[in-house]
Amino acid sequence: MPTNQLATPATADPGRPVEQADLFNSVEDVSRRFAESGYLTDTRLATTIFLQSRLGKPVLLEGPAGVGKTELAKQLAAVTGRELLRLQCYEGQDETTALYEWDYGKQLLYTQVLREKISQVIADTSTLAEAVDRIGAEESVFFSERFLASRPLLAAVRSPEPVVLLIDEVDRADEALEAVLLELLAEYQVSVPEIGTFVATHRPLIVLTSNNTRDLSAALKRRCLHLSLDYPDAERELEIIRSKHTGLPDALAEQLVGIVRGLRELELRKAPSISEAIDWAQTLAVLGADELTADILGQTANVVVKYDRDLRRALDAIPRLVDPNAVVPEHLPHSHGHGHTHTHDHRHTDDHTHAGDPDGTTVRAEKDRPGRHADNYYGAPGRTDAGTTSVSRGQGSRSFGARTGRKRPF
Ligand SMILES: Nc1ncnc2c1ncn2[C@@H]1O[C@H](COP(=O)(O)OP(=O)(O)OP(=O)(O)O)[C@@H](O)[C@H]1O
Ligand SMILES: [Mg+2]
């Protein structure tokens, strides 16, 4: 019987030492060791991890996709030399995949093998009810630790070595599962009615992540150190890209960060994340880009923008993000005949046809016509003739160094 099992339910001892107290010496120690491991923290994040280690509380990270929530837990395991146990949450998930399950197959096998012994146990009974009672009296044999299949939460509590427990995308799980977590998060214990309560001898470092697809309960939040992770500032994002050795020259990476930040300011359904910025840098490096032109960025924008409508918006914005002085033609509002009017330059992929051009021939021909934009479409300043829009210098550079603070839907 493992030392972490108590036969009777137990409550957490508030006086219990937090054994991970010596994991990090200081906030700076957290930053340094994470950086060495390839994860760049800011002060807020490093402070939260430091506090987690000192206070022994779980950390709840909320934020948009691709800002490094899952990666943080992985790096925490790497930095502390602990094993990572991971519970990936999903809709409809129940306790059997999160906490534990009775190993039915093994129970069945044992009853088969022990058939003779079982027959002996009930040999002197005369009625069915008596036989059932006799078997019932032996029930605890089959509902014992031997037949308990631990899932990540119980495994973290039972582990003979301290571990990092990642409960990933907890907002995807139903509220019922959230309730199941509460005992673990507050008391570092899991109750199995048939056996008793398992209390962790080594408190796991617990990291929960959420993409904010729904509000988590106040009870869950109260048990955690809460941190909202957002896109990093430009300097840190550049550092992150540099640290990934993408092969993109530094000056271009810096420019790319500005462009990605500019794209995040657009009303996109899914703003580009850090991981997509890294992918974009890698893509451009693989293509051997030695200059970031609107052309090459436009051709590869699908690496960072994943919805057709977002792509159209990105393609419209890229020229002025590349060059704040870009002069782009004014696209007159037009109707697609489906009840709305908008401006863009027909680079969209959904297959609309136009009144008077039912098969789209004219539209395609227009796209192929050389020089349909002015020669200086991507660059030279000063065009003020009708049909063009001059974009202010600040619009492109604004994206670099300034945090938007705007909350995006995700
Ligand atoms: N601070 C950082 N330092 C280094 N790399 C980072 C950092 N933040 C993000 N990354 C990179 O971004 C990638 C994506 O991060 P991760 O998968 O952790 O995002 P996430 O927030 O969990 O997203 P999702 O909500 O989609 O699961 C990581 O693999 C890592 O390469
Ligand atoms: Mg994740």
CSV table of C-alpha atoms and ligand atoms in Angstrom, one decimal:
chain,number,residue,atom,x,y,z
A,1,MET,CA,0.0,0.0,0.0
A,2,PRO,CA,1.6,3.3,-1.0
A,3,THR,CA,2.4,5.8,1.7
A,4,ASN,CA,0.2,8.4,0.1
A,5,GLN,CA,-2.9,6.5,0.7
A,6,LEU,CA,-5.0,7.2,3.7
A,7,ALA,CA,-7.7,4.7,4.5
A,8,THR,CA,-10.0,7.4,5.7
A,9,PRO,CA,-10.8,10.8,4.1
A,10,ALA,CA,-8.4,13.4,5.1
A,11,THR,CA,-8.2,17.1,4.8
A,12,ALA,CA,-5.2,19.1,3.8
A,13,ASP,CA,-3.0,20.2,6.7
A,14,PRO,CA,-2.5,23.9,6.4
A,15,GLY,CA,0.7,23.6,8.4
A,16,ARG,CA,2.2,21.1,5.8
A,17,PRO,CA,5.4,22.4,4.4
A,18,VAL,CA,5.4,23.5,0.8
A,19,GLU,CA,8.1,21.2,-0.4
A,20,GLN,CA,8.7,23.0,-3.6
A,21,ALA,CA,9.7,26.1,-1.7
A,22,ASP,CA,13.3,25.7,-2.7
A,23,LEU,CA,12.6,25.2,-6.4
A,24,PHE,CA,13.5,28.8,-7.3
A,25,ASN,CA,15.6,31.3,-5.3
A,26,SER,CA,14.0,34.4,-6.7
A,27,VAL,CA,11.9,35.8,-9.6
A,28,GLU,CA,15.2,36.4,-11.5
A,29,ASP,CA,16.1,32.8,-11.0
A,30,VAL,CA,12.8,31.8,-12.6
A,31,SER,CA,13.4,34.1,-15.6
A,32,ARG,CA,17.0,32.9,-16.1
A,33,ARG,CA,16.2,29.2,-15.9
A,34,PHE,CA,13.2,29.4,-18.2
A,35,ALA,CA,15.3,31.4,-20.6
A,36,GLU,CA,18.0,28.8,-20.5
A,37,SER,CA,15.4,26.2,-21.3
A,38,GLY,CA,14.1,28.3,-24.3
A,39,TYR,CA,11.1,30.0,-22.8
A,40,LEU,CA,11.2,33.7,-22.3
A,41,THR,CA,9.1,35.1,-19.5
A,42,ASP,CA,8.2,38.6,-18.5
A,43,THR,CA,8.3,39.8,-14.9
A,44,ARG,CA,4.6,39.1,-14.3
A,45,LEU,CA,4.9,35.6,-15.5
A,46,ALA,CA,8.2,34.9,-13.7
A,47,THR,CA,6.7,36.3,-10.5
A,48,THR,CA,3.6,34.1,-10.8
A,49,ILE,CA,5.8,31.0,-11.2
A,50,PHE,CA,7.9,32.0,-8.2
A,51,LEU,CA,4.8,32.6,-6.1
A,52,GLN,CA,3.4,29.2,-7.1
A,53,SER,CA,6.6,27.5,-5.9
A,54,ARG,CA,6.4,29.4,-2.6
A,55,LEU,CA,2.7,29.4,-1.9
A,56,GLY,CA,2.0,25.9,-3.3
A,57,LYS,CA,-1.0,27.1,-5.3
A,58,PRO,CA,-2.0,26.0,-8.8
A,59,VAL,CA,-1.6,28.5,-11.6
A,60,LEU,CA,-4.4,29.3,-14.0
A,61,LEU,CA,-3.2,30.8,-17.3
A,62,GLU,CA,-5.9,32.3,-19.5
A,63,GLY,CA,-5.3,33.9,-22.9
A,64,PRO,CA,-5.6,33.5,-26.6
A,65,ALA,CA,-4.3,30.6,-28.6
A,66,GLY,CA,-0.6,30.3,-29.2
A,67,VAL,CA,0.7,32.6,-26.5
A,68,GLY,CA,2.7,29.9,-24.8
A,69,LYS,CA,0.3,28.6,-22.1
A,70,THR,CA,0.9,24.9,-22.7
A,71,GLU,CA,4.5,25.5,-23.4
A,72,LEU,CA,4.9,27.1,-20.0
A,73,ALA,CA,3.9,24.0,-18.2
A,74,LYS,CA,6.2,21.9,-20.4
A,75,GLN,CA,9.1,24.2,-19.6
A,76,LEU,CA,8.2,24.2,-15.9
A,77,ALA,CA,8.6,20.4,-15.9
A,78,ALA,CA,11.9,20.7,-17.9
A,79,VAL,CA,13.3,23.4,-15.6
A,80,THR,CA,12.4,21.6,-12.4
A,81,GLY,CA,13.4,18.2,-13.7
A,82,ARG,CA,9.9,16.8,-13.0
A,83,GLU,CA,7.8,14.5,-15.0
A,84,LEU,CA,4.9,16.2,-16.8
A,85,LEU,CA,1.5,14.6,-16.5
A,86,ARG,CA,-1.1,16.1,-18.8
A,87,LEU,CA,-4.9,16.1,-18.8
A,88,GLN,CA,-6.2,17.4,-22.1
A,89,CYS,CA,-9.8,18.5,-21.5
A,90,TYR,CA,-12.6,18.2,-24.0
A,91,GLU,CA,-16.4,18.5,-24.0
A,92,GLY,CA,-18.3,15.6,-22.5
A,93,GLN,CA,-15.2,14.4,-20.6
A,94,ASP,CA,-16.0,12.5,-17.4
A,95,GLU,CA,-14.1,11.4,-14.3
A,96,THR,CA,-13.0,8.2,-15.8
A,97,THR,CA,-10.5,9.9,-18.1
A,98,ALA,CA,-9.5,12.5,-15.6
A,99,LEU,CA,-9.4,10.8,-12.2
A,100,TYR,CA,-9.5,7.1,-12.3
A,101,GLU,CA,-11.3,4.1,-13.7
A,102,TRP,CA,-11.9,0.6,-12.4
A,103,ASP,CA,-9.9,-1.8,-14.6
A,104,TYR,CA,-12.8,-3.9,-15.7
A,105,GLY,CA,-10.8,-6.2,-17.9
A,106,LYS,CA,-8.4,-7.1,-15.1
A,107,GLN,CA,-11.3,-7.6,-12.7
A,108,LEU,CA,-12.9,-10.0,-15.2
A,109,LEU,CA,-9.6,-11.9,-15.7
A,110,TYR,CA,-9.2,-12.4,-12.0
A,111,THR,CA,-12.7,-13.7,-11.6
A,112,GLN,CA,-12.1,-16.1,-14.4
A,113,VAL,CA,-8.9,-17.4,-13.1
A,114,LEU,CA,-10.3,-17.6,-9.5
A,115,ARG,CA,-13.5,-19.2,-10.6
A,116,GLU,CA,-12.8,-22.3,-8.5
A,117,LYS,CA,-12.0,-20.2,-5.5
A,118,ILE,CA,-15.2,-18.2,-5.9
A,119,SER,CA,-17.2,-21.4,-6.2
A,120,GLN,CA,-15.7,-22.5,-2.9
A,121,VAL,CA,-16.7,-19.3,-1.2
A,122,ILE,CA,-20.3,-19.8,-2.1
A,123,ALA,CA,-20.4,-23.6,-1.9
A,124,ASP,CA,-22.3,-23.8,1.3
A,125,THR,CA,-25.0,-21.2,0.4
A,126,SER,CA,-28.4,-22.4,-0.4
A,127,THR,CA,-30.1,-19.4,-2.0
A,128,LEU,CA,-29.1,-17.0,-4.7
A,129,ALA,CA,-29.5,-14.1,-2.2
A,130,GLU,CA,-27.2,-15.7,0.2
A,131,ALA,CA,-24.6,-16.3,-2.6
A,132,VAL,CA,-24.8,-12.7,-3.6
A,133,ASP,CA,-24.3,-11.6,-0.1
A,134,ARG,CA,-21.3,-13.8,0.3
A,135,ILE,CA,-19.7,-12.4,-2.9
A,136,GLY,CA,-20.6,-8.9,-1.8
A,137,ALA,CA,-18.7,-9.4,1.4
A,138,GLU,CA,-15.6,-10.0,-0.7
A,139,GLU,CA,-16.2,-6.9,-2.9
A,140,SER,CA,-13.4,-4.9,-1.5
A,141,VAL,CA,-11.0,-7.4,-3.0
A,142,PHE,CA,-12.1,-6.3,-6.4
A,143,PHE,CA,-12.4,-2.6,-5.6
A,144,SER,CA,-9.0,-2.3,-4.3
A,145,GLU,CA,-5.9,-0.4,-5.5
A,146,ARG,CA,-4.9,-3.4,-7.5
A,147,PHE,CA,-7.7,-2.8,-9.9
A,148,LEU,CA,-7.6,1.0,-9.9
A,149,ALA,CA,-6.4,2.5,-13.2
A,150,SER,CA,-5.1,6.0,-12.4
A,151,ARG,CA,-5.8,8.8,-14.8
A,152,PRO,CA,-3.7,12.0,-14.8
A,153,LEU,CA,-5.2,13.6,-11.7
A,154,LEU,CA,-4.9,10.6,-9.5
A,155,ALA,CA,-1.6,9.7,-11.0
A,156,ALA,CA,-0.2,13.1,-10.0
A,157,VAL,CA,-1.4,12.5,-6.5
A,158,ARG,CA,-0.1,9.0,-6.3
A,159,SER,CA,3.2,9.6,-7.9
A,160,PRO,CA,6.2,8.6,-5.7
A,161,GLU,CA,8.1,11.5,-7.3
A,162,PRO,CA,6.9,15.2,-7.4
A,163,VAL,CA,5.5,16.0,-10.8
A,164,VAL,CA,4.1,18.9,-12.9
A,165,LEU,CA,0.4,18.4,-13.7
A,166,LEU,CA,-0.9,20.2,-16.7
A,167,ILE,CA,-4.7,20.5,-16.9
A,168,ASP,CA,-4.9,21.9,-20.5
A,169,GLU,CA,-7.8,23.8,-21.9
A,170,VAL,CA,-10.0,23.4,-18.9
A,171,ASP,CA,-12.6,25.7,-20.4
A,172,ARG,CA,-13.4,22.9,-23.0
A,173,ALA,CA,-14.5,20.5,-20.2
A,174,ASP,CA,-18.0,20.7,-18.7
A,175,GLU,CA,-18.6,22.4,-15.4
A,176,ALA,CA,-19.1,19.0,-13.8
A,177,LEU,CA,-15.5,18.1,-14.4
A,178,GLU,CA,-14.5,21.5,-13.2
A,179,ALA,CA,-16.2,20.6,-9.9
A,180,VAL,CA,-14.2,17.4,-9.8
A,181,LEU,CA,-11.0,19.4,-9.9
A,182,LEU,CA,-11.8,21.5,-6.9
A,183,GLU,CA,-10.8,18.9,-4.3
A,184,LEU,CA,-7.5,18.3,-6.0
A,185,LEU,CA,-6.8,22.0,-6.4
A,186,ALA,CA,-7.5,23.0,-2.8
A,187,GLU,CA,-6.4,20.0,-0.9
A,188,TYR,CA,-4.1,18.1,-3.2
A,189,GLN,CA,-6.1,15.0,-2.7
A,190,VAL,CA,-8.5,12.7,-4.6
A,191,SER,CA,-11.3,10.7,-3.0
A,192,VAL,CA,-12.1,7.2,-4.3
A,193,PRO,CA,-15.3,6.2,-2.4
A,194,GLU,CA,-14.6,2.5,-2.4
A,195,ILE,CA,-11.1,2.9,-1.0
A,196,GLY,CA,-10.6,6.2,0.7
A,197,THR,CA,-8.8,9.4,0.0
A,198,PHE,CA,-5.4,9.7,-1.6
A,199,VAL,CA,-3.4,12.6,-0.4
A,200,ALA,CA,-0.4,13.7,-2.3
A,201,THR,CA,2.9,13.1,-0.5
A,202,HIS,CA,4.5,15.3,-3.0
A,203,ARG,CA,2.4,18.2,-4.0
A,204,PRO,CA,2.4,18.5,-7.8
A,205,LEU,CA,3.0,21.8,-9.4
A,206,ILE,CA,-0.3,22.3,-11.2
A,207,VAL,CA,-0.8,24.5,-14.3
A,208,LEU,CA,-4.3,25.0,-15.7
A,209,THR,CA,-4.8,26.7,-19.1
A,210,SER,CA,-7.9,28.2,-20.6
A,211,ASN,CA,-8.7,29.9,-23.9
A,212,ASN,CA,-11.5,31.7,-22.4
A,213,THR,CA,-14.2,30.0,-24.5
A,214,ARG,CA,-16.4,30.2,-21.4
A,215,ASP,CA,-16.1,31.7,-17.9
A,216,LEU,CA,-14.6,29.4,-15.3
A,217,SER,CA,-16.3,29.1,-12.0
A,218,ALA,CA,-15.3,31.5,-9.2
A,219,ALA,CA,-14.6,28.4,-7.0
A,220,LEU,CA,-12.0,27.2,-9.4
A,221,LYS,CA,-10.4,30.7,-9.9
A,222,ARG,CA,-10.3,31.2,-6.2
A,223,ARG,CA,-8.1,28.2,-5.7
A,224,CYS,CA,-5.5,29.3,-8.3
A,225,LEU,CA,-3.0,32.1,-8.9
A,226,HIS,CA,-4.6,33.6,-12.0
A,227,LEU,CA,-2.6,35.1,-14.8
A,228,SER,CA,-3.9,36.4,-18.2
A,229,LEU,CA,-1.3,35.8,-20.8
A,230,ASP,CA,-1.5,38.1,-23.8
A,231,TYR,CA,0.7,38.7,-26.9
A,232,PRO,CA,4.1,39.8,-25.7
A,233,ASP,CA,5.5,43.3,-26.4
A,234,ALA,CA,7.5,43.7,-29.5
A,235,GLU,CA,10.9,43.4,-27.9
A,236,ARG,CA,10.0,40.1,-26.2
A,237,GLU,CA,8.3,38.7,-29.3
A,238,LEU,CA,11.4,39.5,-31.3
A,239,GLU,CA,13.5,37.8,-28.6
A,240,ILE,CA,11.3,34.8,-28.8
A,241,ILE,CA,11.6,34.6,-32.5
A,242,ARG,CA,15.4,35.0,-32.2
A,243,SER,CA,15.6,32.3,-29.7
A,244,LYS,CA,13.9,29.8,-32.1
A,245,HIS,CA,16.8,30.2,-34.6
A,246,THR,CA,14.4,30.5,-37.5
A,247,GLY,CA,17.2,31.5,-39.9
A,248,LEU,CA,15.5,34.9,-40.7
A,249,PRO,CA,18.0,37.8,-40.5
A,250,ASP,CA,17.5,39.9,-37.4
A,251,ALA,CA,16.4,43.1,-39.2
A,252,LEU,CA,13.8,41.2,-41.1
A,253,ALA,CA,12.6,39.5,-37.9
A,254,GLU,CA,12.2,42.9,-36.3
A,255,GLN,CA,10.2,44.1,-39.3
A,256,LEU,CA,8.1,41.0,-39.3
A,257,VAL,CA,7.2,41.5,-35.6
A,258,GLY,CA,5.9,44.9,-36.5
A,259,ILE,CA,3.8,43.5,-39.3
A,260,VAL,CA,2.4,40.7,-37.1
A,261,ARG,CA,1.5,43.3,-34.5
A,262,GLY,CA,-0.1,45.4,-37.1
A,263,LEU,CA,-2.2,42.4,-38.2
A,264,ARG,CA,-3.3,41.9,-34.6
A,265,GLU,CA,-4.8,45.3,-34.6
A,266,LEU,CA,-7.1,44.3,-37.4
A,267,GLU,CA,-10.5,43.0,-36.5
A,268,LEU,CA,-9.5,39.4,-37.3
A,269,ARG,CA,-11.5,36.3,-36.2
A,270,LYS,CA,-8.2,34.7,-35.2
A,271,ALA,CA,-5.3,37.1,-34.6
A,272,PRO,CA,-1.8,35.7,-35.4
A,273,SER,CA,-0.2,34.1,-32.3
A,274,ILE,CA,3.4,33.9,-31.3
A,275,SER,CA,3.7,30.4,-32.7
A,276,GLU,CA,2.4,31.6,-36.0
A,277,ALA,CA,4.8,34.5,-36.0
A,278,ILE,CA,7.6,31.9,-35.5
A,279,ASP,CA,6.2,29.8,-38.3
A,280,TRP,CA,6.1,32.9,-40.6
A,281,ALA,CA,9.7,33.7,-39.8
A,282,GLN,CA,10.7,30.1,-40.6
A,283,THR,CA,8.7,30.2,-43.8
A,284,LEU,CA,10.3,33.4,-45.0
A,285,ALA,CA,13.7,32.1,-44.1
A,286,VAL,CA,13.1,28.8,-46.0
A,287,LEU,CA,12.1,30.9,-49.1
A,288,GLY,CA,15.3,32.8,-48.7
A,289,ALA,CA,13.7,36.2,-48.3
A,290,ASP,CA,16.2,39.0,-48.1
A,291,GLU,CA,13.6,41.7,-48.0
A,292,LEU,CA,10.1,41.8,-46.7
A,293,THR,CA,8.0,42.9,-49.6
A,294,ALA,CA,4.2,43.1,-49.6
A,295,ASP,CA,4.4,40.4,-52.3
A,296,ILE,CA,6.3,37.8,-50.4
A,297,LEU,CA,4.3,38.5,-47.2
A,298,GLY,CA,1.0,38.3,-49.1
A,299,GLN,CA,2.0,35.0,-50.7
A,300,THR,CA,2.8,33.5,-47.3
A,301,ALA,CA,0.2,35.2,-45.2
A,302,ASN,CA,-1.8,32.0,-45.0
A,303,VAL,CA,0.9,30.8,-42.5
A,304,VAL,CA,-0.4,33.3,-39.9
A,305,VAL,CA,-4.0,34.0,-41.0
A,306,LYS,CA,-6.3,31.0,-41.1
A,307,TYR,CA,-9.7,32.2,-42.3
A,308,ASP,CA,-10.6,33.5,-45.7
A,309,ARG,CA,-12.1,36.7,-44.4
A,310,ASP,CA,-9.1,37.4,-42.2
A,311,LEU,CA,-6.8,36.7,-45.1
A,312,ARG,CA,-8.6,39.3,-47.3
A,313,ARG,CA,-8.2,41.8,-44.5
A,314,ALA,CA,-4.6,40.9,-44.0
A,315,LEU,CA,-3.8,41.2,-47.7
A,316,ASP,CA,-5.4,44.6,-47.7
A,317,ALA,CA,-3.4,45.8,-44.8
A,318,ILE,CA,0.0,44.3,-45.6
A,319,PRO,CA,1.2,47.0,-48.1
A,320,ARG,CA,0.8,49.8,-45.6
A,321,LEU,CA,2.2,47.7,-42.8
A,322,VAL,CA,5.3,47.1,-44.9
A,323,ASP,CA,5.6,50.7,-45.8
A,324,PRO,CA,3.7,53.3,-43.8
A,325,ASN,CA,4.0,55.6,-46.7
A,326,ALA,CA,2.4,53.2,-49.2
A,327,VAL,CA,-0.2,54.7,-51.4
A,328,VAL,CA,-3.0,52.1,-52.0
A,329,PRO,CA,-5.8,52.6,-54.4
A,330,GLU,CA,-9.1,53.4,-53.0
A,331,HIS,CA,-11.4,50.4,-53.5
A,332,LEU,CA,-14.8,51.8,-54.1
A,333,PRO,CA,-17.6,50.1,-52.2
A,334,HIS,CA,-19.4,47.6,-54.3
A,335,SER,CA,-22.2,45.1,-53.8
A,336,HIS,CA,-21.9,41.4,-54.3
A,337,GLY,CA,-25.7,41.2,-54.4
A,338,HIS,CA,-25.8,39.4,-51.1
A,339,GLY,CA,-27.0,42.2,-48.9
A,340,HIS,CA,-23.8,44.0,-47.8
A,341,THR,CA,-21.4,46.5,-49.2
A,342,HIS,CA,-17.7,46.4,-48.5
A,343,THR,CA,-14.4,47.5,-49.9
A,344,HIS,CA,-11.6,45.2,-50.9
A,345,ASP,CA,-9.6,44.2,-54.0
A,346,HIS,CA,-11.1,40.9,-55.0
A,347,ARG,CA,-8.3,38.8,-53.7
A,348,HIS,CA,-10.8,36.8,-51.8
A,349,THR,CA,-11.2,33.1,-52.3
A,350,ASP,CA,-14.9,32.6,-51.8
A,351,ASP,CA,-16.5,32.2,-55.1
A,352,HIS,CA,-18.8,35.2,-55.7
A,353,THR,CA,-19.8,36.1,-59.2
A,354,HIS,CA,-20.9,39.6,-60.2
A,355,ALA,CA,-23.9,41.0,-61.8
A,356,GLY,CA,-23.1,41.4,-65.5
A,357,ASP,CA,-20.2,39.1,-65.2
A,358,PRO,CA,-21.8,35.9,-64.2
A,359,ASP,CA,-18.8,33.6,-64.8
A,360,GLY,CA,-16.3,36.1,-63.3
A,361,THR,CA,-14.4,36.5,-66.6
A,362,THR,CA,-14.2,40.3,-66.4
A,363,VAL,CA,-13.1,40.2,-62.8
A,364,ARG,CA,-10.3,37.7,-63.6
A,365,ALA,CA,-9.3,39.6,-66.6
A,366,GLU,CA,-9.0,42.7,-64.5
A,367,LYS,CA,-6.8,40.9,-62.1
A,368,ASP,CA,-4.5,39.8,-64.8
A,369,ARG,CA,-4.2,43.2,-66.5
A,370,PRO,CA,-0.7,44.5,-66.0
A,371,GLY,CA,-0.4,47.7,-64.1
A,372,ARG,CA,-3.9,47.7,-62.8
A,373,HIS,CA,-2.4,49.4,-59.8
A,374,ALA,CA,-0.1,52.4,-60.1
A,375,ASP,CA,3.6,51.6,-60.5
A,376,ASN,CA,4.2,52.9,-57.1
A,377,TYR,CA,1.5,50.8,-55.5
A,378,TYR,CA,3.8,49.5,-52.7
A,379,GLY,CA,5.9,52.5,-52.2
A,380,ALA,CA,6.6,55.9,-53.4
A,381,PRO,CA,5.0,58.6,-51.4
A,382,GLY,CA,3.2,61.6,-52.7
A,383,ARG,CA,0.4,60.3,-54.8
A,384,THR,CA,-2.6,62.3,-54.0
A,385,ASP,CA,-4.6,61.9,-57.2
A,386,ALA,CA,-8.2,60.9,-56.9
A,387,GLY,CA,-8.7,57.2,-56.2
A,388,THR,CA,-5.8,56.8,-53.9
A,389,THR,CA,-5.5,56.9,-50.2
A,390,SER,CA,-2.4,58.1,-48.5
A,391,VAL,CA,-1.7,56.1,-45.3
A,392,SER,CA,-0.2,58.0,-42.5
A,393,ARG,CA,3.4,57.2,-41.4
A,394,GLY,CA,2.3,56.4,-37.9
A,395,GLN,CA,0.0,53.6,-39.0
A,396,GLY,CA,2.7,51.0,-39.7
A,397,SER,CA,5.2,52.0,-37.1
A,398,ARG,CA,2.5,52.2,-34.5
A,399,SER,CA,2.4,48.5,-34.4
A,400,PHE,CA,6.0,48.2,-33.2
A,401,GLY,CA,6.5,48.8,-29.5
A,402,ALA,CA,3.0,49.8,-28.6
A,403,ARG,CA,0.7,47.4,-26.8
A,404,THR,CA,-2.8,47.6,-28.0
A,405,GLY,CA,-4.5,46.6,-24.8
A,406,ARG,CA,-7.6,45.8,-26.9
A,407,LYS,CA,-9.3,42.6,-26.0
A,408,ARG,CA,-9.8,40.3,-29.0
A,409,PRO,CA,-12.4,37.7,-29.4
A,410,PHE,CA,-11.0,34.2,-29.4
B,1,LIG,N1,7.4,33.0,-24.0
B,1,LIG,C1,7.7,32.1,-25.0
B,1,LIG,N2,9.0,31.8,-25.1
B,1,LIG,C2,9.3,30.9,-26.1
B,1,LIG,N3,8.5,30.4,-27.0
B,1,LIG,C3,7.2,30.7,-26.9
B,1,LIG,C4,6.8,31.6,-25.9
B,1,LIG,N4,5.4,31.8,-26.0
B,1,LIG,C5,5.1,31.0,-27.0
B,1,LIG,N5,6.1,30.3,-27.5
B,1,LIG,C6,6.1,29.5,-28.7
B,1,LIG,O1,4.7,29.4,-29.1
B,1,LIG,C7,4.4,28.0,-29.3
B,1,LIG,C8,2.9,27.8,-29.0
B,1,LIG,O2,2.7,28.0,-27.7
B,1,LIG,P1,1.6,27.1,-26.9
B,1,LIG,O3,1.3,25.8,-27.7
B,1,LIG,O4,2.1,26.9,-25.5
B,1,LIG,O5,0.4,28.0,-27.0
B,1,LIG,P2,-1.0,28.0,-26.2
B,1,LIG,O6,-1.1,29.3,-25.5
B,1,LIG,O7,-1.0,26.7,-25.4
B,1,LIG,O8,-2.0,27.9,-27.4
B,1,LIG,P3,-3.4,27.1,-27.5
B,1,LIG,O9,-4.3,27.8,-26.6
B,1,LIG,O10,-3.7,27.1,-28.9
B,1,LIG,O11,-3.1,25.7,-27.0
B,1,LIG,C9,5.3,27.2,-28.4
B,1,LIG,O12,5.6,26.0,-28.9
B,1,LIG,C10,6.6,28.1,-28.4
B,1,LIG,O13,7.4,27.7,-29.5
B,2,MG,MG,-2.1,25.0,-25.5
